[in-house]
């Protein structure tokens, strides 16, 4: 079920909320939590019920392994060591992810390298598997290191499946979620949270339906076209995707946080105006923050510790490797590995620069960072390296420059080899395309983000009118089904 | 009980800044040099100095000085 669908907003969410708080009012807290779990599993099964056993199996398996690790008695003579249980658990999770996500990539790469003709398996990626696998890997690591104290199966299952975050994050940590399901003050209907949650939800809906979906049309046309793009449509294609991705993913995160608040559950913040970043380190403190935290804690640190000594060079290598893996986690393709590698390299350069105490004006740092990120997203979006190369070639002016007909009267432009005509037809664009790109640039670079806006919201008529207008506008545009980009990861 | 004053020299050395004054509310956002890279240097310096070991899942909590102090004190008691 999509957040941006009528069945979610008008049926699923209200029914889930009402039953939840009715059960709580009767002090049936376990029933209320079970209801939330049932609702989350229903939400998950809405697409395809055949993946329900998969997620349930994954939860039971990890819960059991986590329990074995947490209660392991080192003094008793056990046939299996704690470390073997831990490694078996981690390997099983990675194997599950490899099977569903990476098999065809490995087969394709093997065919390419060895010239074999192994058939592809064409396995469908179950929704959310990348997310529920890594949150549970973190749980196993913590159980192994003795950090897991709360071990209630219902709370655990709810932590993994709670529907606002299940499909695309924010990436949760059990230690910040499971106590919330246990605590008492979560259990009373809180009108302020409901109001703020709804406001944040509709802010997110607006970002998704009005902004992201508008850019989506131009980005898709540009990336899918076979004709070579000239300079300006090529840039507008990449910028459209860069804006689409941000409004889509941060809109989704806003909606997830908003829904969480309605249930008095607070999910971690995932975005903090990433396109205002003035450096790559800054960017990753602002973009997909929960992933940055996960990668830092569970990838970068173990890699660095495995090196034995913490030197500057080792740290940089560890950062690069961690980003490479993080890129591959996003998708099974060389373009994702290149994307991760670019960000790893960007971070390495930034850290080196910082170590040398070089200075750079903030505007120049922003310009370099934004363009670097924009170019990296070409690899992120393209279906292959060749596809990315075509867009980048166009952006470099290798397919020439075409401008709007009205500029044809300037002969000095013609003398420079510029042609004139239907300049944006290749990306199904019109004047709205470049105007929207400028508007979006102003929004992301200068305006307050949704978290800053929500902290100023007070229950007033003015806000209510604004909220109704934004939500009504979004409703009108919601006729088409449009999935969130991060569902594919 | 470990105090803020005892932590300060370690911070000053790791971040190469003699002007650092710690408060319980200080976080990684307040010290410019404190990023994911120097964070590990800090963690290792603390581990060596107090002969303790941090679990991976504890490292994020250490981005806040107050929580860091409490966590180290709990470990020192054990």
mmCIF file with all atom_site columns, C-alpha atoms in Angstrom, chain A residues 136-210:
data_model
loop_
_atom_site.group_PDB
_atom_site.id
_atom_site.type_symbol
_atom_site.label_atom_id
_atom_site.label_alt_id
_atom_site.label_comp_id
_atom_site.label_asym_id
_atom_site.label_entity_id
_atom_site.label_seq_id
_atom_site.pdbx_PDB_ins_code
_atom_site.Cartn_x
_atom_site.Cartn_y
_atom_site.Cartn_z
_atom_site.occupancy
_atom_site.B_iso_or_equiv
_atom_site.pdbx_formal_charge
_atom_site.auth_seq_id
_atom_site.auth_comp_id
_atom_site.auth_asym_id
_atom_site.auth_atom_id
_atom_site.pdbx_PDB_model_num
ATOM 1  C CA . UNK A 1 136 ? 18.187 -7.047  11.951 1.00 0.00 ? 136 UNK A CA 1
ATOM 2  C CA . UNK A 1 137 ? 21.900 -7.448  11.241 1.00 0.00 ? 137 UNK A CA 1
ATOM 3  C CA . UNK A 1 138 ? 22.440 -4.504  13.599 1.00 0.00 ? 138 UNK A CA 1
ATOM 4  C CA . UNK A 1 139 ? 20.258 -6.287  16.166 1.00 0.00 ? 139 UNK A CA 1
ATOM 5  C CA . UNK A 1 140 ? 22.417 -9.438  15.931 1.00 0.00 ? 140 UNK A CA 1
ATOM 6  C CA . UNK A 1 141 ? 25.643 -7.441  16.276 1.00 0.00 ? 141 UNK A CA 1
ATOM 7  C CA . UNK A 1 142 ? 24.282 -5.723  19.383 1.00 0.00 ? 142 UNK A CA 1
ATOM 8  C CA . UNK A 1 143 ? 23.015 -9.005  20.828 1.00 0.00 ? 143 UNK A CA 1
ATOM 9  C CA . UNK A 1 144 ? 26.477 -10.488 20.280 1.00 0.00 ? 144 UNK A CA 1
ATOM 10 C CA . UNK A 1 145 ? 28.107 -7.551  22.054 1.00 0.00 ? 145 UNK A CA 1
ATOM 11 C CA . UNK A 1 146 ? 25.726 -7.724  24.992 1.00 0.00 ? 146 UNK A CA 1
ATOM 12 C CA . UNK A 1 147 ? 23.675 -4.606  24.272 1.00 0.00 ? 147 UNK A CA 1
ATOM 13 C CA . UNK A 1 148 ? 20.274 -6.244  23.877 1.00 0.00 ? 148 UNK A CA 1
ATOM 14 C CA . UNK A 1 149 ? 18.301 -5.997  27.079 1.00 0.00 ? 149 UNK A CA 1
ATOM 15 C CA . UNK A 1 150 ? 14.699 -5.904  25.985 1.00 0.00 ? 150 UNK A CA 1
ATOM 16 C CA . UNK A 1 151 ? 13.619 -9.145  24.363 1.00 0.00 ? 151 UNK A CA 1
ATOM 17 C CA . UNK A 1 152 ? 9.887  -9.146  23.934 1.00 0.00 ? 152 UNK A CA 1
ATOM 18 C CA . UNK A 1 153 ? 8.894  -10.919 20.702 1.00 0.00 ? 153 UNK A CA 1
ATOM 19 C CA . UNK A 1 154 ? 5.891  -8.673  20.109 1.00 0.00 ? 154 UNK A CA 1
ATOM 20 C CA . UNK A 1 155 ? 7.957  -5.502  20.517 1.00 0.00 ? 155 UNK A CA 1
ATOM 21 C CA . UNK A 1 156 ? 10.693 -6.974  18.339 1.00 0.00 ? 156 UNK A CA 1
ATOM 22 C CA . UNK A 1 157 ? 8.312  -7.935  15.535 1.00 0.00 ? 157 UNK A CA 1
ATOM 23 C CA . UNK A 1 158 ? 6.725  -4.491  15.753 1.00 0.00 ? 158 UNK A CA 1
ATOM 24 C CA . UNK A 1 159 ? 10.126 -2.786  15.635 1.00 0.00 ? 159 UNK A CA 1
ATOM 25 C CA . UNK A 1 160 ? 10.923 -4.612  12.369 1.00 0.00 ? 160 UNK A CA 1
ATOM 26 C CA . UNK A 1 161 ? 7.521  -4.314  10.694 1.00 0.00 ? 161 UNK A CA 1
ATOM 27 C CA . UNK A 1 162 ? 5.983  -1.049  12.001 1.00 0.00 ? 162 UNK A CA 1
ATOM 28 C CA . UNK A 1 163 ? 4.387  0.082   8.752  1.00 0.00 ? 163 UNK A CA 1
ATOM 29 C CA . UNK A 1 164 ? 5.560  3.712   8.538  1.00 0.00 ? 164 UNK A CA 1
ATOM 30 C CA . UNK A 1 165 ? 9.202  2.669   8.132  1.00 0.00 ? 165 UNK A CA 1
ATOM 31 C CA . UNK A 1 166 ? 8.957  -0.890  6.827  1.00 0.00 ? 166 UNK A CA 1
ATOM 32 C CA . UNK A 1 167 ? 9.492  -0.288  3.131  1.00 0.00 ? 167 UNK A CA 1
ATOM 33 C CA . UNK A 1 168 ? 12.075 2.460   2.864  1.00 0.00 ? 168 UNK A CA 1
ATOM 34 C CA . UNK A 1 169 ? 13.254 3.521   6.295  1.00 0.00 ? 169 UNK A CA 1
ATOM 35 C CA . UNK A 1 170 ? 14.203 5.629   8.190  1.00 0.00 ? 170 UNK A CA 1
ATOM 36 C CA . UNK A 1 171 ? 16.572 2.848   9.215  1.00 0.00 ? 171 UNK A CA 1
ATOM 37 C CA . UNK A 1 172 ? 15.690 2.179   12.822 1.00 0.00 ? 172 UNK A CA 1
ATOM 38 C CA . UNK A 1 173 ? 17.746 0.933   15.709 1.00 0.00 ? 173 UNK A CA 1
ATOM 39 C CA . UNK A 1 174 ? 16.075 -1.505  18.097 1.00 0.00 ? 174 UNK A CA 1
ATOM 40 C CA . UNK A 1 175 ? 17.359 0.421   21.109 1.00 0.00 ? 175 UNK A CA 1
ATOM 41 C CA . UNK A 1 176 ? 15.473 3.557   20.065 1.00 0.00 ? 176 UNK A CA 1
ATOM 42 C CA . UNK A 1 177 ? 12.265 1.724   19.065 1.00 0.00 ? 177 UNK A CA 1
ATOM 43 C CA . UNK A 1 178 ? 11.545 -1.222  21.348 1.00 0.00 ? 178 UNK A CA 1
ATOM 44 C CA . UNK A 1 179 ? 11.414 0.866   24.555 1.00 0.00 ? 179 UNK A CA 1
ATOM 45 C CA . UNK A 1 180 ? 8.922  3.196   22.858 1.00 0.00 ? 180 UNK A CA 1
ATOM 46 C CA . UNK A 1 181 ? 6.503  0.328   22.293 1.00 0.00 ? 181 UNK A CA 1
ATOM 47 C CA . UNK A 1 182 ? 6.840  -0.550  25.957 1.00 0.00 ? 182 UNK A CA 1
ATOM 48 C CA . UNK A 1 183 ? 6.516  2.892   27.522 1.00 0.00 ? 183 UNK A CA 1
ATOM 49 C CA . UNK A 1 184 ? 3.292  4.060   29.103 1.00 0.00 ? 184 UNK A CA 1
ATOM 50 C CA . UNK A 1 185 ? 3.037  7.634   27.953 1.00 0.00 ? 185 UNK A CA 1
ATOM 51 C CA . UNK A 1 186 ? 2.819  6.506   24.335 1.00 0.00 ? 186 UNK A CA 1
ATOM 52 C CA . UNK A 1 187 ? -0.507 5.017   25.024 1.00 0.00 ? 187 UNK A CA 1
ATOM 53 C CA . UNK A 1 188 ? -2.891 7.934   25.236 1.00 0.00 ? 188 UNK A CA 1
ATOM 54 C CA . UNK A 1 189 ? -4.310 9.691   22.236 1.00 0.00 ? 189 UNK A CA 1
ATOM 55 C CA . UNK A 1 190 ? -2.408 12.965  22.011 1.00 0.00 ? 190 UNK A CA 1
ATOM 56 C CA . UNK A 1 191 ? -4.178 15.631  19.946 1.00 0.00 ? 191 UNK A CA 1
ATOM 57 C CA . UNK A 1 192 ? -1.073 17.738  19.527 1.00 0.00 ? 192 UNK A CA 1
ATOM 58 C CA . UNK A 1 193 ? 0.886  14.805  18.116 1.00 0.00 ? 193 UNK A CA 1
ATOM 59 C CA . UNK A 1 194 ? -2.011 13.900  15.866 1.00 0.00 ? 194 UNK A CA 1
ATOM 60 C CA . UNK A 1 195 ? -2.201 17.456  14.549 1.00 0.00 ? 195 UNK A CA 1
ATOM 61 C CA . UNK A 1 196 ? 1.557  17.789  14.010 1.00 0.00 ? 196 UNK A CA 1
ATOM 62 C CA . UNK A 1 197 ? 1.698  14.293  12.531 1.00 0.00 ? 197 UNK A CA 1
ATOM 63 C CA . UNK A 1 198 ? -1.031 15.094  10.033 1.00 0.00 ? 198 UNK A CA 1
ATOM 64 C CA . UNK A 1 199 ? 0.661  18.360  9.105  1.00 0.00 ? 199 UNK A CA 1
ATOM 65 C CA . UNK A 1 200 ? 3.991  16.640  8.518  1.00 0.00 ? 200 UNK A CA 1
ATOM 66 C CA . UNK A 1 201 ? 2.261  13.883  6.575  1.00 0.00 ? 201 UNK A CA 1
ATOM 67 C CA . UNK A 1 202 ? 0.633  16.362  4.208  1.00 0.00 ? 202 UNK A CA 1
ATOM 68 C CA . UNK A 1 203 ? 3.862  18.327  3.840  1.00 0.00 ? 203 UNK A CA 1
ATOM 69 C CA . UNK A 1 204 ? 5.468  15.076  2.726  1.00 0.00 ? 204 UNK A CA 1
ATOM 70 C CA . UNK A 1 205 ? 2.540  14.241  0.469  1.00 0.00 ? 205 UNK A CA 1
ATOM 71 C CA . UNK A 1 206 ? 2.869  17.638  -1.185 1.00 0.00 ? 206 UNK A CA 1
ATOM 72 C CA . UNK A 1 207 ? 6.593  17.101  -1.770 1.00 0.00 ? 207 UNK A CA 1
ATOM 73 C CA . UNK A 1 208 ? 5.910  13.698  -3.275 1.00 0.00 ? 208 UNK A CA 1
ATOM 74 C CA . UNK A 1 209 ? 2.825  14.317  -5.384 1.00 0.00 ? 209 UNK A CA 1
ATOM 75 C CA . UNK A 1 210 ? 3.311  17.904  -6.511 1.00 0.00 ? 210 UNK A CA 1
#
